Short mmCIF file of C-alpha atoms and ligand atoms in Angstrom, two decimals:
data_model
loop_
_atom_site.label_atom_id
_atom_site.label_comp_id
_atom_site.label_asym_id
_atom_site.label_seq_id
_atom_site.Cartn_x
_atom_site.Cartn_y
_atom_site.Cartn_z
CA MET A 1 -12.39 -30.70 3.71
CA ARG A 2 -8.89 -30.94 2.93
CA ARG A 3 -7.46 -32.07 -0.60
CA ALA A 4 -5.50 -34.52 -1.88
CA GLN A 5 -1.65 -33.76 -2.12
CA ARG A 6 -0.55 -33.74 -5.52
CA SER A 7 2.87 -34.49 -6.45
CA ARG A 8 5.72 -31.91 -7.24
CA GLN A 9 5.48 -33.13 -10.01
CA GLU A 10 1.57 -33.40 -10.87
CA THR A 11 1.65 -29.59 -10.31
CA LEU A 12 3.73 -28.48 -12.19
CA SER A 13 2.28 -30.06 -15.23
CA LEU A 14 -0.58 -29.07 -13.96
CA ARG A 15 0.47 -25.74 -13.46
CA ARG A 16 2.15 -26.00 -17.02
CA GLN A 17 -0.72 -26.50 -18.52
CA LEU A 18 -3.33 -24.27 -16.92
CA ILE A 19 -1.78 -21.37 -15.81
CA GLY A 20 -0.52 -18.82 -17.70
CA SER A 21 2.70 -19.13 -18.83
CA SER A 22 4.20 -15.41 -18.68
CA CYS A 23 3.34 -16.16 -14.30
CA LYS A 24 6.90 -16.59 -13.54
CA LEU A 25 8.13 -19.10 -11.05
CA PHE A 26 11.25 -19.26 -7.99
CA TYR A 27 13.78 -21.23 -9.57
CA PRO A 28 12.10 -21.99 -12.82
CA ASN A 29 14.06 -24.93 -13.41
CA ASP A 30 13.41 -26.45 -10.11
CA PRO A 31 10.79 -24.75 -8.60
CA LEU A 32 9.47 -24.89 -4.97
CA LYS A 33 6.26 -26.81 -4.00
CA ILE A 34 5.85 -25.04 -0.43
CA VAL A 35 3.28 -26.03 1.38
CA LYS A 36 3.10 -24.09 5.02
CA ALA A 37 5.35 -21.09 6.73
CA ARG A 38 5.93 -19.82 9.81
CA GLY A 39 7.50 -16.94 11.35
CA GLN A 40 10.46 -17.21 8.73
CA TYR A 41 10.64 -20.38 7.28
CA MET A 42 8.68 -22.15 4.47
CA TYR A 43 8.14 -25.50 4.43
CA ASP A 44 8.54 -27.56 1.24
CA GLU A 45 5.70 -31.04 0.57
CA ASN A 46 8.51 -33.00 1.86
CA GLY A 47 8.89 -30.79 5.13
CA ARG A 48 12.39 -29.09 4.48
CA GLN A 49 12.94 -26.24 5.93
CA TYR A 50 13.27 -22.70 3.77
CA LEU A 51 14.56 -19.44 5.89
CA ASP A 52 12.79 -16.84 3.71
CA CYS A 53 14.69 -13.68 3.20
CA ILE A 54 13.08 -12.98 -0.03
CA ASN A 55 9.39 -12.50 1.68
CA ASN A 56 8.60 -8.54 2.70
CA VAL A 57 4.83 -9.27 2.59
CA ALA A 58 4.99 -11.75 5.12
CA HIS A 59 5.90 -8.53 7.66
CA VAL A 60 5.67 -9.86 11.47
CA GLY A 61 5.86 -13.91 10.19
CA HIS A 62 4.36 -16.15 8.17
CA CYS A 63 0.76 -17.57 10.07
CA HIS A 64 1.21 -14.94 12.28
CA PRO A 65 -1.32 -16.18 14.81
CA ASP A 66 -2.37 -13.22 16.13
CA VAL A 67 -3.20 -12.05 12.41
CA VAL A 68 -5.17 -15.25 12.06
CA LYS A 69 -6.78 -15.55 14.93
CA ALA A 70 -8.17 -11.23 13.76
CA ALA A 71 -9.31 -12.99 10.18
CA HIS A 72 -11.14 -15.65 11.96
CA GLU A 73 -12.95 -13.60 14.14
CA GLN A 74 -14.61 -11.48 12.14
CA ASN A 75 -15.16 -13.76 9.47
CA GLN A 76 -17.46 -15.32 11.39
CA LEU A 77 -19.17 -12.04 12.37
CA LEU A 78 -19.58 -10.07 8.26
CA ASN A 79 -17.94 -9.29 5.64
CA THR A 80 -19.36 -6.75 3.11
CA ASN A 81 -18.54 -3.57 1.84
CA SER A 82 -17.50 -0.15 2.96
CA ARG A 83 -21.43 1.24 2.52
CA TYR A 84 -22.46 0.50 6.54
CA LEU A 85 -20.89 2.09 8.82
CA HIS A 86 -18.21 -0.11 10.21
CA ASP A 87 -15.84 0.63 13.14
CA ASN A 88 -12.71 -1.96 11.68
CA LEU A 89 -13.36 0.98 8.73
CA THR A 90 -12.71 4.30 11.12
CA ASP A 91 -10.94 2.62 13.50
CA TYR A 92 -7.79 1.18 11.37
CA ALA A 93 -7.91 4.63 9.37
CA GLU A 94 -7.00 6.59 13.30
CA ARG A 95 -4.71 4.26 14.05
CA LEU A 96 -2.89 4.72 9.92
CA SER A 97 -2.97 8.16 10.36
CA GLU A 98 -1.67 8.22 13.92
CA LYS A 99 1.61 6.31 12.31
CA LEU A 100 1.50 9.32 10.04
CA PRO A 101 2.21 13.08 9.52
CA ASP A 102 -0.68 14.73 10.95
CA LYS A 103 -1.60 16.46 6.58
CA LEU A 104 -1.63 12.81 5.60
CA CYS A 105 -4.98 12.17 6.60
CA THR A 106 -7.93 10.97 4.58
CA PHE A 107 -7.55 7.50 3.25
CA TYR A 108 -8.83 5.05 0.64
CA PHE A 109 -8.68 1.74 1.15
CA LEU A 110 -8.03 -1.69 -1.78
CA ASN A 111 -6.97 -5.33 -2.96
CA SER A 112 -3.46 -4.69 -3.94
CA GLY A 113 0.11 -2.08 -4.77
CA SER A 114 -1.71 -1.27 -8.09
CA GLU A 115 -5.06 -0.36 -7.75
CA ALA A 116 -3.36 2.42 -4.38
CA ASN A 117 -1.41 3.09 -6.86
CA ASP A 118 -3.55 4.07 -9.93
CA LEU A 119 -5.75 5.45 -7.16
CA ALA A 120 -3.16 7.75 -6.65
CA LEU A 121 -2.40 8.62 -10.31
CA ARG A 122 -5.84 9.16 -11.08
CA MET A 123 -6.16 12.14 -7.81
CA ALA A 124 -2.62 13.72 -8.29
CA ARG A 125 -4.11 14.77 -11.94
CA GLN A 126 -7.68 15.27 -10.86
CA PHE A 127 -6.20 17.67 -7.77
CA THR A 128 -3.09 19.13 -10.75
CA LYS A 129 -5.44 19.09 -13.41
CA HIS A 130 -2.35 18.60 -15.18
CA GLU A 131 -1.29 15.35 -16.58
CA ASP A 132 1.98 13.68 -16.53
CA VAL A 133 4.01 12.19 -14.71
CA ILE A 134 8.15 12.14 -13.88
CA VAL A 135 9.12 8.28 -12.80
CA LEU A 136 12.65 6.84 -11.41
CA ASP A 137 14.47 4.71 -14.00
CA HIS A 138 14.05 1.32 -13.46
CA ALA A 139 10.34 1.67 -11.50
CA TYR A 140 7.90 -0.59 -10.73
CA HIS A 141 4.44 0.40 -9.59
CA GLY A 142 1.91 -2.30 -10.16
CA HIS A 143 1.33 -3.45 -13.09
CA LEU A 144 -2.20 -1.88 -14.60
CA THR A 145 -2.44 -0.32 -18.01
CA SER A 146 -2.22 2.77 -15.72
CA LEU A 147 1.14 1.50 -13.99
CA ILE A 148 2.79 -0.31 -16.68
CA ASP A 149 2.68 3.51 -18.20
CA ILE A 150 4.68 4.83 -15.10
CA SER A 151 7.43 2.20 -15.36
CA PRO A 152 10.23 2.30 -16.76
CA TYR A 153 11.26 -1.92 -15.65
CA LYS A 154 7.74 -2.91 -17.50
CA PHE A 155 7.23 -0.70 -20.01
CA ARG A 156 11.22 -0.60 -21.53
CA ASN A 157 10.00 -4.25 -22.92
CA LEU A 158 6.88 -3.17 -24.30
CA GLY A 159 5.73 -0.26 -26.17
CA GLY A 160 7.53 2.33 -24.75
CA GLN A 161 7.42 5.50 -22.83
CA LYS A 162 4.19 7.96 -23.27
CA GLU A 163 4.42 11.74 -24.51
CA TRP A 164 2.97 11.79 -20.81
CA VAL A 165 5.63 9.84 -19.18
CA HIS A 166 8.77 11.32 -18.24
CA VAL A 167 12.04 8.97 -16.66
CA ALA A 168 14.34 10.46 -14.26
CA PRO A 169 17.81 8.30 -12.84
CA VAL A 170 17.62 6.23 -10.48
CA PRO A 171 19.78 8.41 -7.28
CA ASP A 172 22.74 5.91 -7.19
CA THR A 173 25.20 6.78 -5.31
CA TYR A 174 27.50 3.44 -6.39
CA ARG A 175 26.90 3.68 -10.47
CA GLY A 176 23.90 6.11 -10.98
CA LEU A 177 25.15 9.08 -12.99
CA TYR A 178 26.69 10.94 -9.62
CA ARG A 179 29.22 9.09 -7.43
CA GLU A 180 29.99 8.56 -3.59
CA ASP A 181 32.78 11.16 -5.10
CA HIS A 182 30.74 13.60 -6.03
CA GLU A 183 30.48 16.92 -4.95
CA ASP A 184 26.98 17.32 -3.97
CA PRO A 185 24.72 14.50 -5.67
CA VAL A 186 21.20 15.22 -3.56
CA THR A 187 21.64 18.89 -5.85
CA ALA A 188 22.13 17.48 -8.67
CA TYR A 189 19.92 14.62 -8.89
CA ALA A 190 17.72 17.42 -8.12
CA ASN A 191 18.60 18.96 -11.51
CA GLU A 192 17.89 15.98 -13.41
CA VAL A 193 13.91 16.23 -12.37
CA LYS A 194 14.03 19.70 -12.33
CA ASN A 195 14.87 20.20 -15.68
CA ILE A 196 13.30 17.56 -17.27
CA ILE A 197 10.21 19.78 -15.71
CA LYS A 198 11.78 22.53 -17.43
CA GLN A 199 11.89 20.08 -21.10
CA ALA A 200 8.67 19.60 -20.13
CA HIS A 201 6.52 22.78 -19.96
CA LYS A 202 8.87 23.70 -23.01
CA LYS A 203 6.30 20.93 -25.06
CA GLY A 204 3.68 22.51 -23.02
CA ARG A 205 2.80 19.86 -21.83
CA LYS A 206 2.17 20.18 -17.06
CA ILE A 207 3.68 17.78 -14.32
CA ALA A 208 1.16 15.84 -12.24
CA ALA A 209 2.66 13.72 -10.36
CA PHE A 210 6.57 13.26 -9.37
CA PHE A 211 6.43 9.29 -8.43
CA ALA A 212 9.00 7.76 -6.93
CA GLU A 213 9.28 4.81 -4.09
CA SER A 214 11.07 5.85 -1.09
CA LEU A 215 13.69 3.04 -1.94
CA PRO A 216 13.62 1.42 -5.35
CA SER A 217 13.73 -1.52 -4.64
CA VAL A 218 13.18 -2.73 -8.50
CA GLY A 219 16.00 -0.27 -8.95
CA GLY A 220 18.55 -1.85 -7.18
CA GLN A 221 17.83 -1.56 -3.18
CA ILE A 222 18.94 2.21 -3.59
CA LEU A 223 18.72 4.55 -0.51
CA PRO A 224 18.59 8.07 -2.11
CA PRO A 225 20.98 10.45 -0.33
CA GLU A 226 19.15 12.52 2.18
CA GLY A 227 18.01 15.53 1.18
CA TYR A 228 16.81 14.25 -2.23
CA PHE A 229 13.20 14.22 -1.70
CA GLN A 230 13.51 17.60 0.02
CA LYS A 231 14.78 19.26 -3.14
CA VAL A 232 13.00 16.81 -6.21
CA ALA A 233 8.99 18.14 -4.31
CA GLU A 234 10.14 21.60 -4.91
CA HIS A 235 10.80 21.36 -8.00
CA VAL A 236 7.44 18.86 -8.38
CA HIS A 237 5.20 21.64 -6.23
CA LYS A 238 6.78 24.47 -8.09
CA ALA A 239 5.25 23.32 -11.61
CA GLY A 240 1.81 22.75 -9.54
CA GLY A 241 2.51 18.67 -9.13
CA VAL A 242 2.82 16.19 -6.34
CA PHE A 243 4.73 14.38 -4.80
CA VAL A 244 3.67 10.32 -3.90
CA ALA A 245 5.61 8.44 -2.08
CA ASP A 246 5.51 4.12 -3.06
CA GLU A 247 6.24 2.32 0.44
CA ILE A 248 3.96 -0.40 -0.96
CA GLN A 249 7.41 -2.59 -1.08
CA VAL A 250 8.93 -1.01 2.66
CA GLY A 251 6.65 0.39 4.48
CA PHE A 252 5.84 0.25 8.30
CA GLY A 253 8.87 -0.73 10.18
CA ARG A 254 10.76 -2.68 7.50
CA VAL A 255 13.51 0.41 7.74
CA GLY A 256 14.15 0.43 12.33
CA LYS A 257 14.41 4.17 12.73
CA HIS A 258 11.75 5.26 11.35
CA PHE A 259 8.16 3.54 9.92
CA TRP A 260 7.52 4.87 7.08
CA ALA A 261 11.09 4.81 4.35
CA PHE A 262 10.43 8.59 3.16
CA GLN A 263 11.01 9.15 6.67
CA LEU A 264 14.70 8.45 5.90
CA GLN A 265 14.82 11.75 3.65
CA GLY A 266 14.23 13.33 7.34
CA GLU A 267 11.99 15.49 9.28
CA ASP A 268 10.97 18.03 6.53
CA PHE A 269 10.19 15.51 4.37
CA ILE A 270 6.22 15.02 4.17
CA PRO A 271 4.64 13.66 0.83
CA ASP A 272 1.20 14.33 -0.33
CA ILE A 273 0.33 11.04 -1.01
CA VAL A 274 1.11 7.70 -0.27
CA THR A 275 0.75 4.70 -1.12
CA MET A 276 0.34 1.17 0.84
CA GLY A 277 0.51 -2.58 -0.24
CA LYS A 278 2.02 -5.71 -0.09
CA PRO A 279 3.30 -5.84 4.19
CA ILE A 280 0.12 -4.21 5.59
CA GLY A 281 -2.08 -7.04 5.54
CA ASN A 282 0.87 -9.59 6.47
CA GLY A 283 -0.47 -11.78 3.70
CA HIS A 284 -4.08 -10.71 2.81
CA PRO A 285 -5.15 -8.54 -0.70
CA ILE A 286 -5.15 -4.95 0.75
CA ALA A 287 -3.98 -1.61 0.54
CA CYS A 288 -4.23 1.71 1.02
CA VAL A 289 -3.65 5.62 -0.54
CA ALA A 290 -3.37 8.00 2.77
CA THR A 291 -3.87 12.08 1.54
CA THR A 292 -4.11 14.84 2.65
CA LYS A 293 -7.78 16.79 2.94
CA GLU A 294 -7.59 19.22 -0.13
CA ILE A 295 -6.18 16.55 -2.44
CA ALA A 296 -8.85 14.67 -0.80
CA GLU A 297 -11.06 16.72 -1.81
CA ALA A 298 -10.29 17.82 -4.99
CA PHE A 299 -10.85 13.79 -6.44
CA ALA A 300 -14.03 14.21 -4.81
CA ALA A 301 -15.44 17.09 -6.09
CA THR A 302 -16.48 15.55 -9.38
CA GLY A 303 -19.34 14.49 -7.26
CA VAL A 304 -17.94 10.77 -8.71
CA GLU A 305 -18.30 8.17 -6.51
CA TYR A 306 -15.47 5.98 -5.45
CA PHE A 307 -17.02 2.74 -5.03
CA ASN A 308 -14.24 -0.83 -3.93
CA THR A 309 -15.81 -4.03 -3.19
CA PHE A 310 -13.30 -5.44 -1.39
CA GLY A 311 -11.50 -2.53 -0.25
CA GLY A 312 -11.39 -1.91 3.74
CA ASN A 313 -13.90 -5.69 4.30
CA PRO A 314 -14.23 -5.46 8.41
CA VAL A 315 -12.21 -8.98 7.61
CA SER A 316 -9.34 -6.74 5.95
CA CYS A 317 -9.37 -4.07 8.17
CA ALA A 318 -9.65 -6.56 11.54
CA ILE A 319 -6.56 -8.19 9.71
CA GLY A 320 -4.73 -4.27 9.41
CA LEU A 321 -5.41 -4.03 12.41
CA ALA A 322 -4.38 -6.99 13.97
CA VAL A 323 -0.73 -6.13 11.65
CA LEU A 324 0.26 -3.13 13.46
CA ASP A 325 -0.43 -4.61 16.64
CA VAL A 326 1.56 -6.88 16.88
CA ILE A 327 4.06 -4.33 14.88
CA GLU A 328 3.49 -2.82 18.07
CA LYS A 329 3.76 -5.13 20.73
CA GLU A 330 6.82 -7.84 18.86
CA GLN A 331 8.59 -4.10 18.50
CA LEU A 332 9.26 -5.23 15.01
CA GLN A 333 11.07 -1.63 14.63
CA VAL A 334 13.95 -1.99 17.02
CA HIS A 335 14.24 -5.58 16.74
CA ALA A 336 14.56 -4.42 12.56
CA THR A 337 16.70 -1.84 13.32
CA GLU A 338 18.94 -4.36 15.67
CA VAL A 339 18.95 -7.27 13.22
CA GLY A 340 19.21 -5.08 10.17
CA ASN A 341 22.31 -3.35 11.37
CA PHE A 342 23.91 -6.27 12.77
CA PHE A 343 22.71 -8.35 9.36
CA MET A 344 25.15 -5.33 8.14
CA LYS A 345 28.05 -5.25 10.28
CA LEU A 346 28.11 -9.08 8.71
CA LEU A 347 28.50 -8.67 5.09
CA MET A 348 30.48 -5.48 5.23
CA GLU A 349 33.56 -8.02 6.78
CA GLN A 350 31.94 -10.45 3.15
CA LYS A 351 32.78 -7.22 1.07
CA ILE A 352 36.59 -7.02 2.89
CA LYS A 353 37.27 -10.42 2.16
CA HIS A 354 35.52 -10.79 -1.12
CA PRO A 355 35.91 -8.96 -4.61
CA LEU A 356 33.05 -10.03 -5.81
CA ILE A 357 30.68 -7.85 -3.23
CA GLY A 358 30.66 -4.31 -4.38
CA ASP A 359 29.35 -2.91 -2.00
CA VAL A 360 26.72 -3.06 0.88
CA ARG A 361 24.19 -0.17 1.42
CA GLY A 362 20.52 -0.62 3.58
CA SER A 363 18.10 0.00 6.48
CA GLY A 364 17.23 -2.26 9.00
CA LEU A 365 15.34 -5.35 7.12
CA PHE A 366 15.92 -3.85 4.09
CA ILE A 367 19.54 -4.68 2.59
CA GLY A 368 20.53 -5.01 -1.21
CA VAL A 369 24.20 -6.35 -1.70
CA ASP A 370 25.82 -5.47 -4.92
CA LEU A 371 27.47 -7.72 -6.77
CA ILE A 372 30.03 -6.60 -9.64
CA LYS A 373 32.58 -8.75 -11.58
CA ASP A 374 35.21 -5.52 -11.64
CA GLN A 375 35.80 -2.99 -9.07
CA ALA A 376 36.57 0.19 -11.74
CA LYS A 377 33.88 -0.65 -13.81
CA ARG A 378 31.89 -2.14 -11.66
CA THR A 379 30.08 -4.73 -14.06
CA PRO A 380 27.48 -6.46 -12.95
CA ALA A 381 28.12 -10.20 -12.05
CA THR A 382 24.75 -10.60 -13.18
CA GLU A 383 25.98 -14.97 -13.66
CA GLU A 384 27.84 -15.07 -10.25
CA ALA A 385 23.99 -13.22 -8.53
CA GLU A 386 22.03 -15.53 -10.01
CA TYR A 387 24.97 -18.65 -9.56
CA LEU A 388 25.13 -17.36 -6.02
CA ILE A 389 20.80 -17.86 -5.67
CA ILE A 390 20.48 -21.11 -7.24
CA ARG A 391 23.72 -22.49 -4.24
CA LEU A 392 21.26 -20.69 -1.50
CA LYS A 393 18.54 -22.68 -2.61
CA GLU A 394 20.29 -25.94 -2.04
CA GLU A 395 21.19 -25.03 0.63
CA TYR A 396 17.96 -24.17 2.16
CA ILE A 397 18.12 -20.00 1.74
CA LEU A 398 15.25 -18.46 -0.60
CA LEU A 399 17.03 -15.17 -1.48
CA SER A 400 16.51 -12.77 -4.75
CA THR A 401 18.05 -10.45 -7.09
CA ASP A 402 16.57 -7.28 -8.26
CA GLY A 403 18.21 -4.31 -9.48
CA PRO A 404 18.52 -3.33 -14.03
CA GLY A 405 21.23 -5.65 -14.24
CA ARG A 406 19.82 -8.35 -11.78
CA ASN A 407 22.79 -8.58 -9.50
CA VAL A 408 21.60 -7.34 -6.68
CA LEU A 409 21.03 -10.08 -3.14
CA LYS A 410 18.01 -8.52 -1.78
CA PHE A 411 17.45 -9.37 1.56
CA LYS A 412 13.68 -8.85 3.24
CA PRO A 413 13.12 -11.21 5.07
CA PRO A 414 9.57 -11.52 7.53
CA MET A 415 9.77 -9.03 10.19
CA CYS A 416 10.50 -11.94 12.70
CA PHE A 417 13.93 -12.67 11.50
CA THR A 418 16.56 -12.84 14.02
CA MET A 419 20.87 -12.33 14.30
CA GLU A 420 20.26 -16.43 13.94
CA ASP A 421 19.54 -16.10 11.26
CA ALA A 422 21.77 -13.18 9.87
CA LYS A 423 24.78 -15.03 10.89
CA PHE A 424 23.56 -18.40 8.53
CA VAL A 425 23.34 -16.03 5.76
CA VAL A 426 26.40 -15.22 6.49
CA ASP A 427 28.21 -18.05 6.95
CA THR A 428 26.59 -19.32 3.67
CA ILE A 429 27.51 -16.83 1.55
CA ASP A 430 31.21 -16.55 3.45
CA LYS A 431 31.04 -20.32 2.35
CA LEU A 432 30.15 -20.52 -1.17
CA LEU A 433 31.85 -17.11 -3.06
CA THR A 434 34.55 -18.86 -0.76
CA ASP A 435 34.55 -21.83 -3.25
CA MET A 436 32.99 -19.80 -6.37
CA GLU A 437 36.58 -17.69 -5.86
CA LYS A 438 38.89 -21.12 -6.01
CA GLU A 439 36.68 -22.81 -8.57
CA HIS A 440 37.07 -19.20 -10.79
CA LEU A 441 41.00 -19.34 -9.32
CA ASN A 442 41.32 -23.51 -10.55
CA GLN A 443 39.89 -22.62 -14.28
CA GLU A 444 42.46 -19.37 -14.94
CA LYS A 445 44.85 -21.94 -14.03
CA THR A 446 43.46 -24.04 -16.37
CA SER A 447 43.43 -21.62 -19.24
CA THR A 448 46.85 -20.34 -18.31
CA GLY A 449 48.75 -23.88 -18.21
CA SER A 450 49.78 -23.29 -14.77
CA THR A 451 49.29 -25.11 -11.71
C1 LIG B 1 6.49 -0.41 -5.41
C2 LIG B 1 5.78 -1.49 -5.32
N1 LIG B 1 5.00 -1.21 -5.96
C3 LIG B 1 3.83 -1.12 -6.34
C4 LIG B 1 3.09 -2.61 -6.74
C5 LIG B 1 2.24 -3.29 -7.12
O1 LIG B 1 1.80 -4.04 -5.93
P1 LIG B 1 0.89 -5.19 -6.43
O2 LIG B 1 1.64 -6.03 -6.25
O3 LIG B 1 -0.27 -5.97 -4.66
O4 LIG B 1 -0.69 -4.51 -7.29
C6 LIG B 1 4.62 -3.09 -6.37
C7 LIG B 1 4.79 -4.90 -6.45
O5 LIG B 1 5.59 -5.53 -6.54
C8 LIG B 1 5.79 -2.62 -5.59
O6 LIG B 1 6.10 -3.44 -5.37
#
């Protein structure tokens, strides 16, 4: 039976009363109450339609009927843990293995990206018998204690950096240490990791793993230069560590050209562990760790069982299989390339028109627009980005920001996002930026007294 709906204000008051205040809302001054969603659209309690440019979890589209049907049908039959034989589990692992390089052939299923990264950390330590981890600056790898420890984005505001954690600079060629004018940013950024390893060894510490998002998203929608991962992996392997690619935000065809974002680095790069989450279940809590036989065997060698009550249950696996089917049936990877290229082209045209736009970068439907206050220093235009997000909401477009300066507009829409949607978003941004520029000019005139 459906419960009667409360007013938005009542829901907000109850939420403030009952839900921990560290659970944040989008648009905190005027939060949305969303009651329904379909495809790339979300609807509030008054039936107003919003275009969702944020939600990479609803990967194949909100409430995709094939995914909903798969869940419903399996729910009517059986849902239990993975201690019984069930074809959904093995079929699903087989289908994922077809998407991955041959070497990554052993699978563990879990319920969240955080669980996946925590297991990857345990595996890396068990396999290497080392403890330390190298991570990229501003990275976020999850909310568990172990992952807060390896997430500079979080630990910088909490207990600080643990002695077993080492932070490497983000390979950002727009505003990082080595930029587009550097003769060899790949080697320069990889040498930073090499140096970190050297320093750690001097202190008698040993590297278990290098963790990186294949495309650092919280770090500001960054595309590491091609070949960086190969060079880093070389240094990390030499030190006896493993390379963990966090594909939790960016996997499953989002980047268009490839199914996995780490493949943007080139054919010759294969991580030792890949973690998956968010889009894998289109909103249902599923996550996965894929690794090599050697690492999986070393993990199992302790004799300690890995048991996860919900991980790999038949319903989750049915949903995961349906998501893969939809990606293939609707050719969403090709779609992401075509729509993404068109979107990027339109955004590039805006970059020429509006000085606030410093950089447009991306692949497929993973796009970042870096807003800057000035061309020379590339100072993050944080307030302008925040203002734009609020104005876009008034135009029924949901978008958010990322990056250490919270100035990068991040586009990660459901993969059914269309060229018309892209045009609508860019036209609206153009209109808003033009208004902002006019307002800025008027303010300048007023302050200088000119007419
Ligand atoms: C890159 C990355 N890794 C891991 C996680 C953690 O995933 P979850 O929230 O499903 O635990 C997140 C979540 O935002 C993420 O963005």
